[in-house]
Amino acid sequence: GARCPPPLSGPAAARGTARAGGSAPPPVPLWAGPGAARGSGAGCSYPQKNAEILSSQYGINLFLAGLLLTFAWAVHAVGISKSHLLSYLITLMLVQLLWMLWYLCRSCTQRRLIRDKDTHAGARWLKCGITLFAVITLILDSFKIGYYVDFSNCLSPTEGIFPVTHAAHTILQVYFLWCHAKDIIQSFKTLERFGVIHSVFTNLLLWTNGVLTESKHQLNEHKERLITLGFGNITIVLDDHAPQCNCTTTTLCSIFSQGIYYLYPFNIEYHILASTMLYVLWKNIGRKVEHHQQYKTPFKFHGITVGMIFGLIVLTSTIAIVVVYLIQIGRSKIKSELALTMFYLHAIFVLVLMCTAGVIALLIYRLDDRSLDNSKNPARKLDAELLVGTAAGSWLLSWGSILAIICAQAHPKYTWYNLPYSILVIIEKYIQNLFIIESIHREQEKVNDDIKTLRIVTVSQGSTLTLTPSYKEIYNGHAAQDAGELPCLFRGSICARERVVSSGDNEGTSQGDGSGIHFASEFSLCSRSSVADNKRRILKNIAAFLFLCNLSLWIPPAFGCRPEYDNGLEEIVFGFEPWIIVVNLAMPFSIFYRMHSAASLFEVNCKT
Amino acid sequence: GARCPPPLSGPAAARGTARAGGSAPPPVPLWAGPGAARGSGAGCSYPQKNAEILSSQYGINLFLAGLLLTFAWAVHAVGISKSHLLSYLITLMLVQLLWMLWYLCRSCTQRRLIRDKDTHAGARWLKCGITLFAVITLILDSFKIGYYVDFSNCLSPTEGIFPVTHAAHTILQVYFLWCHAKDIIQSFKTLERFGVIHSVFTNLLLWTNGVLTESKHQLNEHKERLITLGFGNITIVLDDHAPQCNCTTTTLCSIFSQGIYYLYPFNIEYHILASTMLYVLWKNIGRKVEHHQQYKTPFKFHGITVGMIFGLIVLTSTIAIVVVYLIQIGRSKIKSELALTMFYLHAIFVLVLMCTAGVIALLIYRLDDRSLDNSKNPARKLDAELLVGTAAGSWLLSWGSILAIICAQAHPKYTWYNLPYSILVIIEKYIQNLFIIESIHREQEKVNDDIKTLRIVTVSQGSTLTLTPSYKEIYNGHAAQDAGELPCLFRGSICARERVVSSGDNEGTSQGDGSGIHFASEFSLCSRSSVADNKRRILKNIAAFLFLCNLSLWIPPAFGCRPEYDNGLEEIVFGFEPWIIVVNLAMPFSIFYRMHSAASLFEVNCKT
């Protein structure tokens, strides 16, 4: 690829040649055959749009084939076993491993090829998050290996090979993402595109596989509860419950098989996160970026105490509720109803708080309208689309519940809590998406702090009377000390900087000696700055609170609270099988929504 | 909305006020409460991104609620009947009717508000297509009304109200799309956004409803065939087959009930087409467009005879095959097998031809590499995404077939034809998508004809020897006639135009008197022009051929050829119910793909 000439648009290039006096070879005629195309370097100037379509179609087919294998396994298709599916996944992972190794080697030897970086992609906290999940995934893999060793008599070898490959895949992939998530690949595009899209869909398939295993497990637990509660009229068949042979080391077996299901939610999040990061990498291939200065905005605990405290209260109470719920549900009819009532009341309370916080944040944004940044940014675009797209999963479930409550013939008392709960879930996500998407699109107040200090310096030189009392007390000593010795150079830079800040409006502030006209406006600007600070503090607290709330609300569905099953109402209205299909399709997106919105809110908190 | 000031970015506006001398009211402080926000005109400068998210989330919820109602009806949920679903759809249609009337009135009275038009959206042939489908939909509605009158004793009133509302909705919507599909709404955005997105999802729901009715019908026919063939072991229940009372006018009843199902495919296409056109309208709201000159490229039959002839042969043979298939299938085992074999062989033949044509077209593109136009164009972007997205539906089915053939224990001879057929379906769509997407992204040779004539004029002034014989004969008389009296002004405009054409390359052609340096290059340019013409003719023929092939391949699935059912192999491997779910989910997209790619190929044919 390196020897290829830069792509030239066809007719322009040809005209250039012609004008040079006919000394260059004439353009390839049609009858020269397809061989000529390759000879004339057509492979180099292959249009980018085509490479994109080529690779995305490859990825989609890879995914669909895997999806059907997964589906076939799920419906117990004749002649398709779990080992077929695992073999397919192992093959995909090995191909990705080889590609990542090739990429790492190549980018080491040819460092100069990748110079551009997308500063928005692969944020540090995202990398830290994925590393955390990856570590837990590695524990899961070791559990699976232990499980395989215990039951090796009756499990196929693929069940042992899979976790080993998966562990290697996880380690290399996390390393790859740490080093290359921000890359903007420009040089050897086609192989890159295929490799990256292969990785995206491999991770998506691993996610699907994890989701399915988890769903089967939840469904089995639900069926066991139904048996306990005495619903014998439903034909209940437990699915892939336990191997057909005895365990070799009895004590460890139960730890492994129980532990695996507590680790699965992290594994699922790991794969979907990796998949989104790789997708952004794919979208960035061949992109032209304008170089922005990047503003590092590290996370600070300072100033968000209120939000954190409320958020932590929600988090701990949610964990308590989940533990009680999982212990109580399915024990007896009364205990189940109590657990459900408790769950719904708690969720309603939290959702109302979240709605209020979201509305306040949106009102603050309306008070302080700022233009939105609409520049091209694949990472942000994906974030926004994922928020709305995955929220649709939980909206579907909520509409199902609402419909079931409206249409059900009998309404036990606890089912009524389901109605406000479902409506609030819809409203809360509606508001929260608005808040997050506006936040990530707002232009940052980049030089905010600079202005603030220099304003105070200028004010202290002029009339200190206009300062509000609180500011006066805090800054007066410092300002008075500076007032006398402020050098000319510094004052010049203040004005210059101000011009940079106000470059958005067209009024001429080009005169360097701004001290005269600035005098009258100091008061409103200073009070404005204090108001802006207040607003910012409130927004930061709201983002922190919502962040912890979303983390909290991730826990119940991820660890097996399924009021949509235990409630019973929807199953009666829609029927057992149809409702289970709906829940199993929508729930993974609903769970992912919570984790994804938490990640986005963390970003909002850093940016605000 | 008209009284609102133009949106100002917050800080810049505030700074402007401050600098003006403090005479303007100070910015609204936080403690002034939410009322102040409304007072300060915040509603006017509401960010566009937010309006987009607000409305899209509304639309998604509207759609999901309808989807669940449809689903509930499909699975015979307790307490939900068809009349509930129809009432919901009628309400949506009425709301859309009101909105469209409001919009039409408003745009009549305030003509100046909508000046910008998206020249790419709502092409004339698209409007003609939708009108054709709408007319057939109106026939369908009248059939439905007749059907309701016949069975009015046992049908709910909603079944009569629905077709009447639907007819009114169809007429107004087609009028609306004819007048306003190209609009770029700038003025009163929020209500527009909600109205348009409401229309998009109303049409999508009507599409879903049509698809479901059609699927149920196909499934019933399949079950009847299974009964005829003697598969009594499957529990077969016919679904919503016929009303529970007798018809009042016996002769018309069967015509109505039979006719409805032959008209449904057009109704389905109508709604999805309307939905895509409205979506483009929605994406265009608030957009800023650069004004391009539009080149009208009317469809011409001239020069595409070969493609048309081959295409028409495919079309007629396909219709013949469909008729034979529908008559033969399910009669007896042998007749079914013969029909399937015939169907597969024909499809394989057609698909091989299409693949070859696609590959040739792509090779021609590689010979004549031209830069792709990556400017913003919502209509084109949607086209490309729909092509790949809906192709995924049929790829899913194909992968299912491939998996079934690989895993099946018994292979009757005719099932083997399924394997090349499924593989070819995947490859053909892969290639065709590449071809279409590259075609619609290629920059048009806008001034192609201009250059051609002016080249010949210039050549005829110099040495006519370099002309190829064919050109010489055709143009010589005309050129010689012009040669003497070519005015200076005209020659100047030629050069100026050339400079516009070659503005892509950076070589200076700024000297106006180009006649000297052009001399040497005339030969290669003229022969090049003839080669380009050849290429263009081949491409036009290929597009015409593929257009007719896609129309042909739309017919079998739309009118009820379901080799995926009749084949039997997939049903055995995946199980009856799971495979039917897969087919019913994927088939609508697969059918839509054919119609959509035909539309795109028509456009390609016009553009090339």
mmCIF file of N, CA and C in Angstrom, chain B residues 130 133 200 203-204 206-208 211 265-279 382 386 390 588-589 591-592 595-596:
data_model
loop_
_atom_site.group_PDB
_atom_site.id
_atom_site.type_symbol
_atom_site.label_atom_id
_atom_site.label_comp_id
_atom_site.label_asym_id
_atom_site.label_seq_id
_atom_site.Cartn_x
_atom_site.Cartn_y
_atom_site.Cartn_z
ATOM 1 N N ILE B 130 -45.136 6.132 -5.968
ATOM 2 C CA ILE B 130 -45.987 6.115 -4.787
ATOM 3 C C ILE B 130 -47.448 6.354 -5.184
ATOM 4 N N PHE B 133 -48.853 3.013 -6.371
ATOM 5 C CA PHE B 133 -49.156 2.136 -5.240
ATOM 6 C C PHE B 133 -50.363 2.653 -4.468
ATOM 7 N N VAL B 200 -44.232 9.559 9.932
ATOM 8 C CA VAL B 200 -43.289 8.483 9.619
ATOM 9 C C VAL B 200 -43.702 7.206 10.338
ATOM 10 N N ASN B 203 -47.037 5.575 9.306
ATOM 11 C CA ASN B 203 -46.884 4.757 8.103
ATOM 12 C C ASN B 203 -46.145 3.466 8.392
ATOM 13 N N LEU B 204 -45.163 3.528 9.268
ATOM 14 C CA LEU B 204 -44.441 2.301 9.618
ATOM 15 C C LEU B 204 -45.369 1.304 10.311
ATOM 16 N N LEU B 206 -48.642 1.147 9.932
ATOM 17 C CA LEU B 206 -49.560 0.622 8.921
ATOM 18 C C LEU B 206 -48.844 -0.436 8.082
ATOM 19 N N TRP B 207 -47.553 -0.216 7.834
ATOM 20 C CA TRP B 207 -46.752 -1.213 7.129
ATOM 21 C C TRP B 207 -46.689 -2.505 7.945
ATOM 22 N N THR B 208 -46.366 -2.367 9.235
ATOM 23 C CA THR B 208 -46.297 -3.540 10.106
ATOM 24 C C THR B 208 -47.610 -4.304 10.089
ATOM 25 N N VAL B 211 -47.989 -6.092 6.822
ATOM 26 C CA VAL B 211 -47.075 -7.223 6.786
ATOM 27 C C VAL B 211 -47.617 -8.388 7.604
ATOM 28 N N PRO B 265 -49.556 -6.666 -1.288
ATOM 29 C CA PRO B 265 -48.144 -6.321 -1.509
ATOM 30 C C PRO B 265 -47.946 -4.861 -1.916
ATOM 31 N N PHE B 266 -48.895 -4.321 -2.684
ATOM 32 C CA PHE B 266 -48.749 -2.935 -3.134
ATOM 33 C C PHE B 266 -48.993 -1.966 -1.976
ATOM 34 N N ASN B 267 -49.974 -2.305 -1.170
ATOM 35 C CA ASN B 267 -50.262 -1.507 0.021
ATOM 36 C C ASN B 267 -49.042 -1.440 0.927
ATOM 37 N N ILE B 268 -48.394 -2.606 1.096
ATOM 38 C CA ILE B 268 -47.210 -2.676 1.956
ATOM 39 C C ILE B 268 -46.106 -1.779 1.402
ATOM 40 N N GLU B 269 -45.875 -1.855 0.085
ATOM 41 C CA GLU B 269 -44.833 -1.032 -0.518
ATOM 42 C C GLU B 269 -45.169 0.450 -0.403
ATOM 43 N N TYR B 270 -46.460 0.754 -0.572
ATOM 44 C CA TYR B 270 -46.882 2.154 -0.470
ATOM 45 C C TYR B 270 -46.493 2.755 0.876
ATOM 46 N N HIS B 271 -46.779 2.018 1.946
ATOM 47 C CA HIS B 271 -46.531 2.583 3.272
ATOM 48 C C HIS B 271 -45.051 2.728 3.576
ATOM 49 N N ILE B 272 -44.262 1.751 3.156
ATOM 50 C CA ILE B 272 -42.841 1.870 3.466
ATOM 51 C C ILE B 272 -42.208 2.978 2.631
ATOM 52 N N LEU B 273 -42.678 3.140 1.401
ATOM 53 C CA LEU B 273 -42.161 4.235 0.572
ATOM 54 C C LEU B 273 -42.524 5.590 1.165
ATOM 55 N N ALA B 274 -43.791 5.737 1.571
ATOM 56 C CA ALA B 274 -44.236 6.991 2.178
ATOM 57 C C ALA B 274 -43.416 7.276 3.427
ATOM 58 N N SER B 275 -43.171 6.225 4.179
ATOM 59 C CA SER B 275 -42.415 6.368 5.405
ATOM 60 C C SER B 275 -40.997 6.873 5.135
ATOM 61 N N THR B 276 -40.349 6.330 4.112
ATOM 62 C CA THR B 276 -38.983 6.785 3.827
ATOM 63 C C THR B 276 -38.981 8.226 3.324
ATOM 64 N N MET B 277 -39.981 8.584 2.499
ATOM 65 C CA MET B 277 -40.028 9.963 2.006
ATOM 66 C C MET B 277 -40.246 10.943 3.150
ATOM 67 N N LEU B 278 -41.118 10.573 4.075
ATOM 68 C CA LEU B 278 -41.372 11.453 5.213
ATOM 69 C C LEU B 278 -40.154 11.538 6.117
ATOM 70 N N TYR B 279 -39.437 10.426 6.225
ATOM 71 C CA TYR B 279 -38.237 10.444 7.064
ATOM 72 C C TYR B 279 -37.208 11.423 6.507
ATOM 73 N N LEU B 382 -29.960 7.630 3.462
ATOM 74 C CA LEU B 382 -31.012 6.682 3.830
ATOM 75 C C LEU B 382 -31.080 5.545 2.830
ATOM 76 N N LEU B 386 -30.641 1.758 3.895
ATOM 77 C CA LEU B 386 -31.753 0.828 3.704
ATOM 78 C C LEU B 386 -31.337 -0.363 2.862
ATOM 79 N N THR B 390 -31.831 -3.720 4.798
ATOM 80 C CA THR B 390 -32.884 -4.652 4.416
ATOM 81 C C THR B 390 -32.308 -5.901 3.764
ATOM 82 N N PRO B 588 -40.392 -9.546 5.294
ATOM 83 C CA PRO B 588 -40.795 -8.197 4.881
ATOM 84 C C PRO B 588 -39.621 -7.343 4.435
ATOM 85 N N PHE B 589 -38.481 -7.472 5.105
ATOM 86 C CA PHE B 589 -37.307 -6.693 4.728
ATOM 87 C C PHE B 589 -36.754 -7.183 3.400
ATOM 88 N N ILE B 591 -38.442 -8.552 0.998
ATOM 89 C CA ILE B 591 -39.324 -8.088 -0.080
ATOM 90 C C ILE B 591 -39.086 -6.607 -0.351
ATOM 91 N N PHE B 592 -38.995 -5.839 0.734
ATOM 92 C CA PHE B 592 -38.774 -4.413 0.566
ATOM 93 C C PHE B 592 -37.448 -4.145 -0.135
ATOM 94 N N MET B 595 -37.854 -4.074 -3.960
ATOM 95 C CA MET B 595 -38.513 -2.886 -4.484
ATOM 96 C C MET B 595 -37.600 -1.672 -4.341
ATOM 97 N N HIS B 596 -36.920 -1.593 -3.215
ATOM 98 C CA HIS B 596 -36.071 -0.444 -2.966
ATOM 99 C C HIS B 596 -34.867 -0.437 -3.907
#
